[in-house]
Amino acid sequence: MTERYRIAIVGAASLRGKELNEALSESSFGAAEFSLMDDEAQLGQLESVGDEVTFIQRIEPDAFTREDFVFFAGEEETTRNHWKQALTSGASILDLTYVLEKEPGVLVRSPWVREALGEAASESLPGEPDLTTPAIVPAHPVAVALALIFARLTDVATVKSASATVLEPASEYGRAAMDELHQQTVGLLSFQSLPKQSYDAQAAFNLLPVLGEAAKINLGESEARIRRHYALLAGHVLPKVAIQLLHAPVFHGHSFSLALELEQAVPVEHLEAALGSEHMDVVLGDTEPPSNLSSAGQGDVMVRVRPAEGGDQATTRFWIWAALDNLKFGSLNAVACAQDLRRLRPKGKVQ
């Protein structure tokens, strides 16, 4: 009988950890043995894993000894403190906190993008992970969405230029950021003072390209990460894209506006047909457009295409409006990364 995989989720009580827990339970890993771990404040909290109920436990010195996969999905500091402990235990590490992306040998990946690129991926992208790979960082969900869009568009036309304005939600930075946005919203409506521990700025009812100097959130680093991850996924195959990140006063869901200029004129129907593929949901112009609300709980990127000048004639310039559930989409990509690693562990942990 094949041994069941053992999977630890560190940061299981976080927003990302909860979404990851659900994604794993609904995947081919659903029969695995799960260990939920978090910091002291969450100890003993009950959580569902598939049809079972378990509790969140402390990260002990030998916590990862029996684990095949360890997902870090909580605080950055927790990842820094415990990832080497997981590495020494022989577990495959997947870091959703992005802390490890600059460590030697760590790969930033999206199996979906590699699949969409086909043979071109093997020629221009880093190789597959092996037993010497210390960790995998699942690529930022916006970088994955952009790469998927461009991978599909290359079948239709050559992209001359592209620029994206990304609207980022509070949930990307966890429960504290969401709570502060909520408190600011209530405070403004009742003429009270605003808490600013996370943003050091008025985040409610406001669009911002930068936050206050004392902010715990660094929009510049987040923007650089999306740009960096997209470049790693794109290799020499996909076009360059200018990216600007804005804080949006919304609780959940990324959305972005993508301006495209193509080398040759094409009808909008050709772009819609190319984008209508796995992990993409094309919303036609006569229906409700994508939004952070309509994308909530969806596992695909929702996209809408329209000619920049309006009308139905073939053109070289288009707008693409896209929305995605950042936690759901990111967790599903992380699960896909783990499924890629299963070939290194065909019957549980490699001895």
Short mmCIF file of C-alpha atoms in Angstrom, two decimals:
data_model
loop_
_atom_site.label_atom_id
_atom_site.label_comp_id
_atom_site.label_asym_id
_atom_site.label_seq_id
_atom_site.Cartn_x
_atom_site.Cartn_y
_atom_site.Cartn_z
CA MET A 1 0.00 0.00 0.00
CA THR A 2 1.34 3.45 -0.95
CA GLU A 3 2.32 5.54 2.04
CA ARG A 4 0.18 8.61 2.70
CA TYR A 5 1.92 11.93 2.27
CA ARG A 6 2.47 14.01 5.39
CA ILE A 7 1.92 17.74 4.95
CA ALA A 8 2.54 20.58 7.42
CA ILE A 9 0.99 24.03 6.99
CA VAL A 10 2.90 26.63 9.01
CA GLY A 11 0.71 29.69 9.52
CA ALA A 12 -2.45 27.62 9.26
CA ALA A 13 -4.56 30.24 11.06
CA SER A 14 -3.64 33.02 8.62
CA LEU A 15 -5.89 34.02 5.72
CA ARG A 16 -3.49 32.43 3.25
CA GLY A 17 -3.05 29.35 5.45
CA LYS A 18 -6.80 28.74 5.63
CA GLU A 19 -7.18 29.08 1.86
CA LEU A 20 -4.23 26.77 1.29
CA ASN A 21 -5.71 24.21 3.68
CA GLU A 22 -8.91 24.18 1.64
CA ALA A 23 -7.08 23.96 -1.70
CA LEU A 24 -4.97 21.02 -0.52
CA SER A 25 -7.98 19.21 0.92
CA GLU A 26 -9.78 19.45 -2.45
CA SER A 27 -6.72 18.36 -4.46
CA SER A 28 -5.02 15.03 -5.06
CA PHE A 29 -3.37 15.59 -1.66
CA GLY A 30 -6.75 15.31 0.07
CA ALA A 31 -5.91 11.91 1.59
CA ALA A 32 -2.66 13.17 3.15
CA GLU A 33 -1.94 13.44 6.88
CA PHE A 34 -2.04 17.14 7.75
CA SER A 35 -0.30 18.98 10.61
CA LEU A 36 -1.45 22.55 11.23
CA MET A 37 1.06 24.81 12.96
CA ASP A 38 1.19 28.46 13.96
CA ASP A 39 2.49 30.87 16.56
CA GLU A 40 1.64 30.82 20.27
CA ALA A 41 -1.48 32.99 19.91
CA GLN A 42 -3.25 30.39 17.76
CA LEU A 43 -2.37 27.22 19.70
CA GLY A 44 -5.27 24.84 20.27
CA GLN A 45 -7.54 26.54 17.74
CA LEU A 46 -9.69 24.01 15.90
CA GLU A 47 -9.56 23.87 12.10
CA SER A 48 -11.18 21.63 9.49
CA VAL A 49 -9.01 19.63 7.11
CA GLY A 50 -11.32 18.07 4.55
CA ASP A 51 -13.89 16.08 6.55
CA GLU A 52 -11.73 15.95 9.67
CA VAL A 53 -11.19 18.43 12.50
CA THR A 54 -7.76 18.99 14.00
CA PHE A 55 -6.09 21.62 16.15
CA ILE A 56 -3.25 24.04 15.56
CA GLN A 57 -0.07 22.97 17.31
CA ARG A 58 3.21 24.53 18.37
CA ILE A 59 6.29 24.35 16.12
CA GLU A 60 8.47 22.01 18.16
CA PRO A 61 12.20 21.33 17.44
CA ASP A 62 11.26 18.02 15.78
CA ALA A 63 8.02 19.28 14.23
CA PHE A 64 9.00 18.52 10.63
CA THR A 65 10.75 15.17 11.12
CA ARG A 66 7.93 13.12 9.61
CA GLU A 67 6.73 15.64 7.02
CA ASP A 68 7.03 15.23 3.25
CA PHE A 69 5.89 18.77 2.40
CA VAL A 70 6.04 21.92 4.52
CA PHE A 71 4.10 24.99 3.36
CA PHE A 72 4.99 28.33 4.96
CA ALA A 73 1.92 30.57 4.73
CA GLY A 74 2.02 32.76 7.84
CA GLU A 75 4.30 35.50 9.12
CA GLU A 76 7.59 36.21 7.37
CA GLU A 77 9.46 35.96 10.66
CA THR A 78 8.09 32.46 11.25
CA THR A 79 9.46 31.37 7.87
CA ARG A 80 12.88 32.85 8.66
CA ASN A 81 12.98 31.10 12.02
CA HIS A 82 11.92 27.63 10.91
CA TRP A 83 12.64 26.98 7.23
CA LYS A 84 16.11 25.53 7.83
CA GLN A 85 14.62 23.24 10.45
CA ALA A 86 12.24 21.93 7.76
CA LEU A 87 15.07 21.68 5.22
CA THR A 88 17.24 19.65 7.60
CA SER A 89 14.36 17.25 8.19
CA GLY A 90 14.30 16.40 4.47
CA ALA A 91 10.90 17.93 3.71
CA SER A 92 10.05 19.66 0.43
CA ILE A 93 9.49 23.34 1.24
CA LEU A 94 6.98 25.65 -0.42
CA ASP A 95 7.18 29.27 0.70
CA LEU A 96 4.07 31.40 0.16
CA THR A 97 5.57 34.23 2.24
CA TYR A 98 8.27 34.96 -0.39
CA VAL A 99 10.98 35.13 2.28
CA LEU A 100 13.15 32.49 0.61
CA GLU A 101 13.05 33.69 -2.99
CA LYS A 102 16.57 35.15 -2.84
CA GLU A 103 18.13 32.13 -1.13
CA PRO A 104 20.62 30.20 -3.31
CA GLY A 105 19.00 27.44 -5.34
CA VAL A 106 15.41 28.44 -4.54
CA LEU A 107 13.09 28.44 -7.59
CA VAL A 108 10.16 30.78 -8.28
CA ARG A 109 7.63 28.72 -10.22
CA SER A 110 4.24 28.31 -11.80
CA PRO A 111 3.66 24.93 -13.48
CA TRP A 112 0.65 26.46 -15.25
CA VAL A 113 2.84 28.96 -17.11
CA ARG A 114 5.36 26.31 -18.09
CA GLU A 115 2.52 24.20 -19.44
CA ALA A 116 1.07 27.15 -21.38
CA LEU A 117 4.47 27.91 -22.94
CA GLY A 118 5.02 24.30 -24.00
CA GLU A 119 8.37 23.55 -25.62
CA ALA A 120 9.44 27.19 -25.38
CA ALA A 121 9.60 26.85 -21.59
CA SER A 122 12.36 24.23 -21.66
CA GLU A 123 14.49 26.49 -23.85
CA SER A 124 14.23 29.73 -21.87
CA LEU A 125 13.23 28.98 -18.26
CA PRO A 126 15.20 27.48 -15.35
CA GLY A 127 15.12 23.70 -15.07
CA GLU A 128 12.83 21.52 -13.02
CA PRO A 129 13.38 21.19 -9.24
CA ASP A 130 15.39 18.21 -8.03
CA LEU A 131 16.53 16.77 -4.71
CA THR A 132 19.08 19.59 -4.30
CA THR A 133 16.43 22.35 -4.59
CA PRO A 134 16.10 23.84 -1.07
CA ALA A 135 12.64 25.36 -1.59
CA ILE A 136 10.01 26.42 -4.11
CA VAL A 137 8.40 29.86 -4.03
CA PRO A 138 5.04 29.79 -5.84
CA ALA A 139 5.07 32.89 -8.05
CA HIS A 140 2.99 35.94 -7.15
CA PRO A 141 -0.60 35.48 -8.41
CA VAL A 142 -0.53 38.67 -10.50
CA ALA A 143 2.74 37.62 -12.15
CA VAL A 144 1.18 34.25 -12.94
CA ALA A 145 -1.96 35.88 -14.36
CA LEU A 146 0.06 38.23 -16.58
CA ALA A 147 2.28 35.41 -17.82
CA LEU A 148 -0.75 33.25 -18.66
CA ILE A 149 -2.36 36.12 -20.59
CA PHE A 150 0.77 36.77 -22.65
CA ALA A 151 1.40 33.06 -23.21
CA ARG A 152 -2.04 32.85 -24.84
CA LEU A 153 -1.70 36.10 -26.80
CA THR A 154 1.53 35.00 -28.49
CA ASP A 155 -0.58 32.49 -30.45
CA VAL A 156 -2.49 35.39 -32.03
CA ALA A 157 -0.12 38.34 -32.47
CA THR A 158 3.20 39.84 -31.46
CA VAL A 159 2.96 42.26 -28.53
CA LYS A 160 4.69 45.58 -29.26
CA SER A 161 4.19 47.15 -25.83
CA ALA A 162 2.27 46.45 -22.63
CA SER A 163 1.69 48.17 -19.31
CA ALA A 164 -0.34 47.07 -16.30
CA THR A 165 -1.81 49.02 -13.38
CA VAL A 166 -2.44 46.60 -10.53
CA LEU A 167 -4.88 47.28 -7.68
CA GLU A 168 -3.88 45.41 -4.55
CA PRO A 169 -6.27 44.42 -1.73
CA ALA A 170 -5.73 44.45 2.02
CA SER A 171 -5.94 40.66 2.26
CA GLU A 172 -2.58 40.33 0.52
CA TYR A 173 -1.03 41.52 3.81
CA GLY A 174 -3.07 39.42 6.20
CA ARG A 175 -5.70 39.92 8.83
CA ALA A 176 -4.05 42.94 10.49
CA ALA A 177 -4.20 44.96 7.26
CA MET A 178 -7.83 43.96 6.67
CA ASP A 179 -8.77 44.87 10.24
CA GLU A 180 -7.09 48.27 9.94
CA LEU A 181 -8.86 49.02 6.65
CA HIS A 182 -12.17 48.11 8.30
CA GLN A 183 -11.42 50.25 11.36
CA GLN A 184 -10.43 53.20 9.17
CA THR A 185 -13.62 52.85 7.13
CA VAL A 186 -15.79 52.85 10.26
CA GLY A 187 -13.73 55.65 11.81
CA LEU A 188 -14.10 57.95 8.81
CA LEU A 189 -17.86 57.43 8.66
CA SER A 190 -18.19 58.23 12.37
CA PHE A 191 -15.60 61.06 12.37
CA GLN A 192 -13.16 59.23 14.66
CA SER A 193 -9.37 59.08 14.59
CA LEU A 194 -7.80 56.52 12.25
CA PRO A 195 -5.52 53.62 13.27
CA LYS A 196 -2.40 53.61 11.08
CA GLN A 197 -0.19 50.84 12.45
CA SER A 198 -0.12 48.89 9.17
CA TYR A 199 -0.48 51.58 6.50
CA ASP A 200 0.74 54.76 8.23
CA ALA A 201 -1.70 56.51 5.89
CA GLN A 202 -5.40 56.76 5.18
CA ALA A 203 -6.03 53.54 3.28
CA ALA A 204 -9.84 53.66 3.39
CA PHE A 205 -11.58 55.44 0.49
CA ASN A 206 -8.16 56.14 -0.99
CA LEU A 207 -5.90 54.94 -3.82
CA LEU A 208 -2.19 55.16 -3.01
CA PRO A 209 1.03 54.40 -4.93
CA VAL A 210 3.08 54.63 -1.71
CA LEU A 211 2.28 54.38 2.00
CA GLY A 212 3.59 56.26 5.02
CA GLU A 213 7.23 56.06 6.07
CA ALA A 214 6.37 54.02 9.18
CA ALA A 215 4.08 51.59 7.33
CA LYS A 216 4.57 47.88 7.94
CA ILE A 217 3.53 47.30 4.31
CA ASN A 218 6.03 48.08 1.55
CA LEU A 219 4.19 48.66 -1.74
CA GLY A 220 7.47 49.29 -3.55
CA GLU A 221 8.77 45.84 -2.59
CA SER A 222 5.47 44.23 -3.59
CA GLU A 223 5.59 45.94 -6.99
CA ALA A 224 9.21 44.86 -7.47
CA ARG A 225 8.26 41.28 -6.55
CA ILE A 226 5.52 41.13 -9.19
CA ARG A 227 7.94 42.53 -11.78
CA ARG A 228 10.69 40.11 -10.70
CA HIS A 229 8.43 37.05 -10.68
CA TYR A 230 6.95 37.91 -14.06
CA ALA A 231 10.45 38.21 -15.54
CA LEU A 232 11.35 34.78 -14.16
CA LEU A 233 8.20 33.21 -15.58
CA ALA A 234 8.51 35.00 -18.93
CA GLY A 235 12.13 34.15 -19.65
CA HIS A 236 13.01 35.22 -23.19
CA VAL A 237 9.66 34.11 -24.59
CA LEU A 238 7.04 36.54 -23.28
CA PRO A 239 7.06 40.32 -23.83
CA LYS A 240 8.21 42.84 -21.26
CA VAL A 241 5.50 44.66 -19.36
CA ALA A 242 5.60 47.88 -17.33
CA ILE A 243 3.93 47.36 -13.95
CA GLN A 244 2.59 49.88 -11.45
CA LEU A 245 1.07 48.74 -8.15
CA LEU A 246 -1.53 50.75 -6.24
CA HIS A 247 -3.09 50.13 -2.86
CA ALA A 248 -6.85 49.83 -3.40
CA PRO A 249 -9.35 50.38 -0.57
CA VAL A 250 -10.82 46.89 -0.97
CA PHE A 251 -10.58 43.92 1.35
CA HIS A 252 -10.02 41.12 -1.11
CA GLY A 253 -9.13 40.34 -4.73
CA HIS A 254 -6.52 41.69 -7.13
CA SER A 255 -7.61 43.47 -10.28
CA PHE A 256 -5.54 45.05 -13.02
CA SER A 257 -5.88 47.08 -16.19
CA LEU A 258 -3.57 45.97 -19.00
CA ALA A 259 -2.91 48.24 -22.00
CA LEU A 260 -1.73 46.36 -25.10
CA GLU A 261 -0.30 47.44 -28.42
CA LEU A 262 0.17 44.70 -31.01
CA GLU A 263 2.37 44.62 -34.08
CA GLN A 264 -0.58 43.77 -36.33
CA ALA A 265 -4.31 44.50 -36.22
CA VAL A 266 -6.56 41.65 -35.07
CA PRO A 267 -10.28 41.38 -34.26
CA VAL A 268 -11.20 41.34 -30.59
CA GLU A 269 -12.81 37.92 -31.08
CA HIS A 270 -9.39 36.43 -31.85
CA LEU A 271 -8.01 37.64 -28.51
CA GLU A 272 -11.06 36.37 -26.63
CA ALA A 273 -10.72 32.97 -28.27
CA ALA A 274 -7.01 32.76 -27.42
CA LEU A 275 -7.56 33.74 -23.79
CA GLY A 276 -10.40 31.28 -23.28
CA SER A 277 -8.28 28.45 -21.91
CA GLU A 278 -7.34 26.66 -18.70
CA HIS A 279 -7.05 28.96 -15.66
CA MET A 280 -8.68 31.82 -17.64
CA ASP A 281 -12.36 32.80 -17.76
CA VAL A 282 -13.19 35.25 -20.57
CA VAL A 283 -16.10 37.58 -19.76
CA LEU A 284 -17.75 38.93 -22.91
CA GLY A 285 -18.54 42.62 -23.27
CA ASP A 286 -22.32 42.30 -22.91
CA THR A 287 -22.16 40.62 -19.49
CA GLU A 288 -21.17 41.77 -16.00
CA PRO A 289 -17.46 42.71 -16.04
CA PRO A 290 -14.83 41.04 -13.85
CA SER A 291 -14.41 42.53 -10.39
CA ASN A 292 -12.86 41.72 -7.07
CA LEU A 293 -16.35 40.71 -5.90
CA SER A 294 -17.23 38.45 -8.83
CA SER A 295 -13.82 36.77 -8.72
CA ALA A 296 -14.06 35.91 -5.00
CA GLY A 297 -13.85 32.15 -4.55
CA GLN A 298 -13.01 31.57 -8.22
CA GLY A 299 -9.95 29.54 -9.16
CA ASP A 300 -9.45 31.24 -12.54
CA VAL A 301 -8.45 34.71 -13.73
CA MET A 302 -11.48 36.57 -15.04
CA VAL A 303 -10.64 38.73 -18.09
CA ARG A 304 -12.51 41.13 -20.35
CA VAL A 305 -11.06 42.45 -23.63
CA ARG A 306 -12.10 45.55 -25.55
CA PRO A 307 -10.56 47.60 -28.38
CA ALA A 308 -8.94 50.79 -27.10
CA GLU A 309 -10.83 52.92 -29.63
CA GLY A 310 -14.17 51.16 -29.14
CA GLY A 311 -16.11 49.54 -31.95
CA ASP A 312 -15.72 46.09 -33.45
CA GLN A 313 -13.10 46.69 -36.10
CA ALA A 314 -9.69 44.98 -36.05
CA THR A 315 -7.10 47.09 -34.26
CA THR A 316 -3.64 46.99 -32.75
CA ARG A 317 -4.58 48.48 -29.37
CA PHE A 318 -6.63 46.83 -26.65
CA TRP A 319 -7.55 47.09 -23.00
CA ILE A 320 -7.71 43.96 -20.86
CA TRP A 321 -9.44 44.21 -17.49
CA ALA A 322 -8.75 41.27 -15.19
CA ALA A 323 -9.66 40.19 -11.66
CA LEU A 324 -8.65 37.25 -9.50
CA ASP A 325 -9.05 35.95 -5.98
CA ASN A 326 -5.48 36.48 -4.78
CA LEU A 327 -5.60 33.91 -1.97
CA LYS A 328 -7.49 31.22 -3.91
CA PHE A 329 -5.48 31.60 -7.12
CA GLY A 330 -2.18 31.75 -5.23
CA SER A 331 -3.03 28.68 -3.16
CA LEU A 332 -3.98 26.66 -6.24
CA ASN A 333 -0.67 27.59 -7.87
CA ALA A 334 1.13 26.46 -4.70
CA VAL A 335 -0.69 23.12 -4.83
CA ALA A 336 0.34 22.76 -8.49
CA CYS A 337 3.96 23.38 -7.45
CA ALA A 338 3.66 20.65 -4.80
CA GLN A 339 2.16 18.25 -7.32
CA ASP A 340 5.22 18.86 -9.49
CA LEU A 341 7.42 17.85 -6.54
CA ARG A 342 5.59 14.57 -6.00
CA ARG A 343 7.75 12.91 -8.65
CA LEU A 344 10.62 13.25 -6.15
CA ARG A 345 8.52 11.47 -3.51
CA PRO A 346 6.60 8.69 -5.28
CA LYS A 347 5.92 6.79 -2.05
CA GLY A 348 6.35 9.41 0.64
CA LYS A 349 9.62 10.84 1.89
CA VAL A 350 12.81 9.98 0.02
CA GLN A 351 15.22 8.28 2.42
#
